[in-house]
Amino acid sequence: MKVIGLTGGIGSGKSTVSQVLAELGAMVIDADTVGHQAYQPGTETWKDVVAAFGQEVVAADGSIDRKKLGAIVFGEAGALERLNRIVHPRMYDMMAEQIEEYRRQEVKVVVLDAAILIEANWTPLVDEVWLTVASEPIVVQRARERTGLPEEQIRSRIRSQLSNEERMKHSSVVINNDGSLDQLRTKVMELWEGLQHSNN
Ligand code: ADP
């Protein structure tokens, strides 16, 4: 079995590549979904988050109010790091378990789709890191169309994320997505073909 870690900055085409890989037959683990599961009431993460940030982050139905939590962690120095130290290792364990389950099922290719794969130190879970990149004007344009956010907000998101230069140091495959969707699809299909010919 091969485990691919797929990462990339906002608007780089990561979700599109993930979708194409799923269509081709990969089992995709979406880190955002795992994140949501990690916060479910009754979990250790839920308890630790409430202990760290107070009862005010608990919504009426017992779930963690992500908006309230977000306001705290983005407004207070060091709070985001504190939250990440609670949540990221748990997500690591959950994803490791899912990968093992796929191994038992003799799945051939697993894709771990995670924007923060490198930042969260999840690369030990994967055999290869694939990175989607596009030039900044193209990223801004596509992200604007998709999210509707103003340009400055997108640029500030880009600035707050890891640079592509840094991401590339951890990546074995860089997928340039400055071209058309068809070109992207073709590139992903070629990479998929390459995987079918590798031995493990
Ligand atoms: P990410 O997951 O990296 O934020 P997406 O895959 O969601 O990026 O792509 C951002 C937006 O750009 C989406 O609306 C997607 O359909 C579009 N897009 C991605 N790649 C291309 C491309 N090569 N040509 C045109 N549009 C694209």
GROMACS .gro file of C-alpha atoms and ligand atoms in nm:
model
  227
    1MET     CA    1   0.000   0.000   0.000
    2LYS     CA    2   0.112   0.349  -0.076
    3VAL     CA    3   0.014   0.643   0.144
    4ILE     CA    4   0.031   0.982  -0.025
    5GLY     CA    5   0.020   1.299   0.179
    6LEU     CA    6  -0.145   1.568  -0.033
    7THR     CA    7  -0.091   1.928   0.068
    8GLY     CA    8  -0.095   2.277  -0.078
    9GLY     CA    9  -0.183   2.635   0.004
   10ILE     CA   10  -0.525   2.794  -0.033
   11GLY     CA   11  -0.649   2.795  -0.393
   12SER     CA   12  -0.360   2.583  -0.521
   13GLY     CA   13  -0.585   2.301  -0.643
   14LYS     CA   14  -0.538   2.050  -0.360
   15SER     CA   15  -0.909   1.966  -0.331
   16THR     CA   16  -0.935   1.923  -0.707
   17VAL     CA   17  -0.640   1.681  -0.711
   18SER     CA   18  -0.786   1.495  -0.415
   19GLN     CA   19  -1.113   1.455  -0.600
   20VAL     CA   20  -0.942   1.325  -0.914
   21LEU     CA   21  -0.742   1.073  -0.708
   22ALA     CA   22  -1.064   0.956  -0.542
   23GLU     CA   23  -1.223   0.909  -0.884
   24LEU     CA   24  -0.922   0.705  -0.992
   25GLY     CA   25  -0.970   0.473  -0.695
   26ALA     CA   26  -0.769   0.613  -0.404
   27MET     CA   27  -0.917   0.608  -0.054
   28VAL     CA   28  -0.904   0.967   0.068
   29ILE     CA   29  -0.872   1.065   0.433
   30ASP     CA   30  -0.979   1.426   0.467
   31ALA     CA   31  -0.799   1.590   0.761
   32ASP     CA   32  -1.075   1.851   0.802
   33THR     CA   33  -1.331   1.575   0.854
   34VAL     CA   34  -1.102   1.401   1.102
   35GLY     CA   35  -1.065   1.734   1.282
   36HIS     CA   36  -1.441   1.761   1.320
   37GLN     CA   37  -1.460   1.405   1.454
   38ALA     CA   38  -1.184   1.475   1.703
   39TYR     CA   39  -1.395   1.748   1.868
   40GLN     CA   40  -1.703   1.531   1.923
   41PRO     CA   41  -1.851   1.550   2.276
   42GLY     CA   42  -1.721   1.276   2.502
   43THR     CA   43  -1.380   1.252   2.337
   44GLU     CA   44  -1.053   1.321   2.518
   45THR     CA   45  -0.997   1.614   2.283
   46TRP     CA   46  -1.331   1.766   2.379
   47LYS     CA   47  -1.242   1.739   2.749
   48ASP     CA   48  -0.896   1.886   2.702
   49VAL     CA   49  -1.022   2.172   2.487
   50VAL     CA   50  -1.289   2.263   2.743
   51ALA     CA   51  -1.035   2.237   3.025
   52ALA     CA   52  -0.796   2.465   2.835
   53PHE     CA   53  -1.038   2.725   2.700
   54GLY     CA   54  -1.330   2.720   2.940
   55GLN     CA   55  -1.696   2.625   2.944
   56GLU     CA   56  -1.779   2.920   2.719
   57VAL     CA   57  -1.661   2.725   2.413
   58VAL     CA   58  -1.936   2.465   2.472
   59ALA     CA   59  -2.254   2.518   2.269
   60ALA     CA   60  -2.604   2.448   2.404
   61ASP     CA   61  -2.604   2.101   2.247
   62GLY     CA   62  -2.274   2.007   2.415
   63SER     CA   63  -2.060   2.036   2.105
   64ILE     CA   64  -1.763   2.269   2.082
   65ASP     CA   65  -1.862   2.603   1.931
   66ARG     CA   66  -1.589   2.633   1.667
   67LYS     CA   67  -1.668   3.001   1.609
   68LYS     CA   68  -1.617   3.090   1.975
   69LEU     CA   69  -1.306   2.876   1.993
   70GLY     CA   70  -1.178   3.040   1.675
   71ALA     CA   71  -1.230   3.388   1.822
   72ILE     CA   72  -1.022   3.288   2.124
   73VAL     CA   73  -0.737   3.117   1.941
   74PHE     CA   74  -0.701   3.386   1.678
   75GLY     CA   75  -0.727   3.667   1.930
   76GLU     CA   76  -0.489   3.554   2.202
   77ALA     CA   77  -0.115   3.510   2.163
   78GLY     CA   78  -0.009   3.149   2.205
   79ALA     CA   79  -0.366   3.015   2.216
   80LEU     CA   80  -0.360   2.863   1.868
   81GLU     CA   81  -0.039   2.677   1.951
   82ARG     CA   82  -0.201   2.551   2.272
   83LEU     CA   83  -0.503   2.425   2.081
   84ASN     CA   84  -0.288   2.265   1.813
   85ARG     CA   85  -0.083   2.084   2.076
   86ILE     CA   86  -0.406   1.926   2.202
   87VAL     CA   87  -0.572   1.848   1.870
   88HIS     CA   88  -0.299   1.765   1.619
   89PRO     CA   89  -0.154   1.460   1.798
   90ARG     CA   90  -0.508   1.319   1.842
   91MET     CA   91  -0.577   1.370   1.476
   92TYR     CA   92  -0.247   1.197   1.403
   93ASP     CA   93  -0.359   0.891   1.600
   94MET     CA   94  -0.702   0.886   1.435
   95MET     CA   95  -0.551   0.908   1.088
   96ALA     CA   96  -0.292   0.642   1.172
   97GLU     CA   97  -0.576   0.413   1.277
   98GLN     CA   98  -0.768   0.479   0.957
   99ILE     CA   99  -0.456   0.409   0.752
  100GLU     CA  100  -0.407   0.078   0.936
  101GLU     CA  101  -0.769  -0.011   0.868
  102TYR     CA  102  -0.714   0.049   0.497
  103ARG     CA  103  -0.397  -0.161   0.516
  104ARG     CA  104  -0.601  -0.449   0.659
  105GLN     CA  105  -0.848  -0.406   0.376
  106GLU     CA  106  -0.557  -0.426   0.130
  107VAL     CA  107  -0.629  -0.089  -0.020
  108LYS     CA  108  -0.364   0.003  -0.278
  109VAL     CA  109  -0.349   0.382  -0.251
  110VAL     CA  110  -0.448   0.604   0.042
  111VAL     CA  111  -0.442   0.982   0.014
  112LEU     CA  112  -0.412   1.192   0.328
  113ASP     CA  113  -0.555   1.526   0.218
  114ALA     CA  114  -0.424   1.785   0.465
  115ALA     CA  115  -0.350   2.154   0.412
  116ILE     CA  116  -0.139   2.151   0.730
  117LEU     CA  117   0.032   1.815   0.670
  118ILE     CA  118   0.379   1.965   0.716
  119GLU     CA  119   0.299   2.223   0.987
  120ALA     CA  120   0.120   1.964   1.202
  121ASN     CA  121   0.408   1.714   1.173
  122TRP     CA  122   0.194   1.447   1.012
  123THR     CA  123   0.444   1.353   0.742
  124PRO     CA  124   0.557   1.037   0.931
  125LEU     CA  125   0.216   0.893   0.839
  126VAL     CA  126   0.284   0.905   0.465
  127ASP     CA  127   0.527   0.750   0.218
  128GLU     CA  128   0.535   1.049  -0.016
  129VAL     CA  129   0.428   1.412  -0.002
  130TRP     CA  130   0.257   1.558  -0.308
  131LEU     CA  131   0.229   1.935  -0.322
  132THR     CA  132  -0.001   2.146  -0.538
  133VAL     CA  133   0.131   2.489  -0.633
  134ALA     CA  134   0.016   2.774  -0.855
  135SER     CA  135   0.150   3.125  -0.900
  136GLU     CA  136   0.009   3.385  -0.664
  137PRO     CA  137  -0.205   3.588  -0.908
  138ILE     CA  138  -0.372   3.265  -1.024
  139VAL     CA  139  -0.423   3.146  -0.666
  140VAL     CA  140  -0.578   3.478  -0.567
  141GLN     CA  141  -0.811   3.474  -0.865
  142ARG     CA  142  -0.928   3.114  -0.811
  143ALA     CA  143  -0.962   3.153  -0.436
  144ARG     CA  144  -1.164   3.471  -0.485
  145GLU     CA  145  -1.401   3.297  -0.720
  146ARG     CA  146  -1.443   3.000  -0.492
  147THR     CA  147  -1.460   3.167  -0.149
  148GLY     CA  148  -1.588   3.514  -0.235
  149LEU     CA  149  -1.336   3.657   0.012
  150PRO     CA  150  -1.176   3.993  -0.069
  151GLU     CA  151  -0.831   3.986  -0.225
  152GLU     CA  152  -0.651   4.127   0.082
  153GLN     CA  153  -0.794   3.855   0.302
  154ILE     CA  154  -0.674   3.586   0.063
  155ARG     CA  155  -0.329   3.742   0.046
  156SER     CA  156  -0.312   3.759   0.425
  157ARG     CA  157  -0.413   3.390   0.440
  158ILE     CA  158  -0.130   3.311   0.198
  159ARG     CA  159   0.114   3.509   0.415
  160SER     CA  160   0.001   3.329   0.731
  161GLN     CA  161   0.055   2.986   0.575
  162LEU     CA  162   0.384   2.810   0.514
  163SER     CA  163   0.560   2.930   0.197
  164ASN     CA  164   0.575   2.704  -0.105
  165GLU     CA  165   0.951   2.713  -0.082
  166GLU     CA  166   0.928   2.563   0.266
  167ARG     CA  167   0.664   2.310   0.160
  168MET     CA  168   0.880   2.199  -0.131
  169LYS     CA  169   1.158   2.094   0.105
  170HIS     CA  170   0.922   1.825   0.237
  171SER     CA  171   0.768   1.719  -0.093
  172SER     CA  172   0.863   1.448  -0.338
  173VAL     CA  173   0.614   1.548  -0.607
  174VAL     CA  174   0.525   1.906  -0.698
  175ILE     CA  175   0.210   1.946  -0.909
  176ASN     CA  176   0.215   2.278  -1.089
  177ASN     CA  177  -0.140   2.397  -1.142
  178ASP     CA  178  -0.093   2.713  -1.347
  179GLY     CA  179  -0.257   2.548  -1.648
  180SER     CA  180  -0.609   2.433  -1.727
  181LEU     CA  181  -0.818   2.185  -1.530
  182ASP     CA  182  -0.766   1.936  -1.813
  183GLN     CA  183  -0.391   1.971  -1.783
  184LEU     CA  184  -0.417   1.917  -1.408
  185ARG     CA  185  -0.629   1.608  -1.456
  186THR     CA  186  -0.380   1.467  -1.710
  187LYS     CA  187  -0.090   1.527  -1.472
  188VAL     CA  188  -0.270   1.351  -1.187
  189MET     CA  189  -0.355   1.057  -1.412
  190GLU     CA  190   0.012   1.025  -1.508
  191LEU     CA  191   0.113   1.028  -1.143
  192TRP     CA  192  -0.153   0.767  -1.073
  193GLU     CA  193  -0.014   0.548  -1.351
  194GLY     CA  194   0.330   0.583  -1.193
  195LEU     CA  195   0.191   0.455  -0.864
  196GLN     CA  196   0.049   0.144  -1.028
  197HIS     CA  197   0.400   0.053  -1.143
  198SER     CA  198   0.568   0.101  -0.807
  199ASN     CA  199   0.610  -0.210  -0.596
  200ASN     CA  200   0.482  -0.134  -0.249
  201ADP     P1  201  -0.754   2.424  -0.275
  201ADP     O1  202  -0.818   2.298  -0.228
  201ADP     O2  203  -0.604   2.409  -0.289
  201ADP     O3  204  -0.791   2.546  -0.197
  201ADP     P2  205  -0.924   2.395  -0.509
  201ADP     O4  206  -0.891   2.263  -0.568
  201ADP     O5  207  -1.049   2.406  -0.430
  201ADP     O6  208  -0.800   2.453  -0.425
  201ADP     O7  209  -0.922   2.502  -0.627
  201ADP     C1  210  -0.963   2.637  -0.603
  201ADP     C2  211  -1.063   2.678  -0.711
  201ADP     O8  212  -0.995   2.685  -0.835
  201ADP     C3  213  -1.176   2.578  -0.731
  201ADP     O9  214  -1.291   2.650  -0.761
  201ADP     C4  215  -1.130   2.494  -0.849
  201ADP    O10  216  -1.236   2.443  -0.922
  201ADP     C5  217  -1.051   2.595  -0.930
  201ADP     N1  218  -0.938   2.536  -1.004
  201ADP     C6  219  -0.846   2.449  -0.958
  201ADP     N2  220  -0.756   2.419  -1.053
  201ADP     C7  221  -0.792   2.489  -1.162
  201ADP     C8  222  -0.739   2.500  -1.296
  201ADP     N3  223  -0.628   2.435  -1.334
  201ADP     N4  224  -0.804   2.580  -1.383
  201ADP     C9  225  -0.915   2.649  -1.344
  201ADP     N5  226  -0.970   2.643  -1.223
  201ADP    C10  227  -0.910   2.564  -1.132
   0.00000   0.00000   0.00000
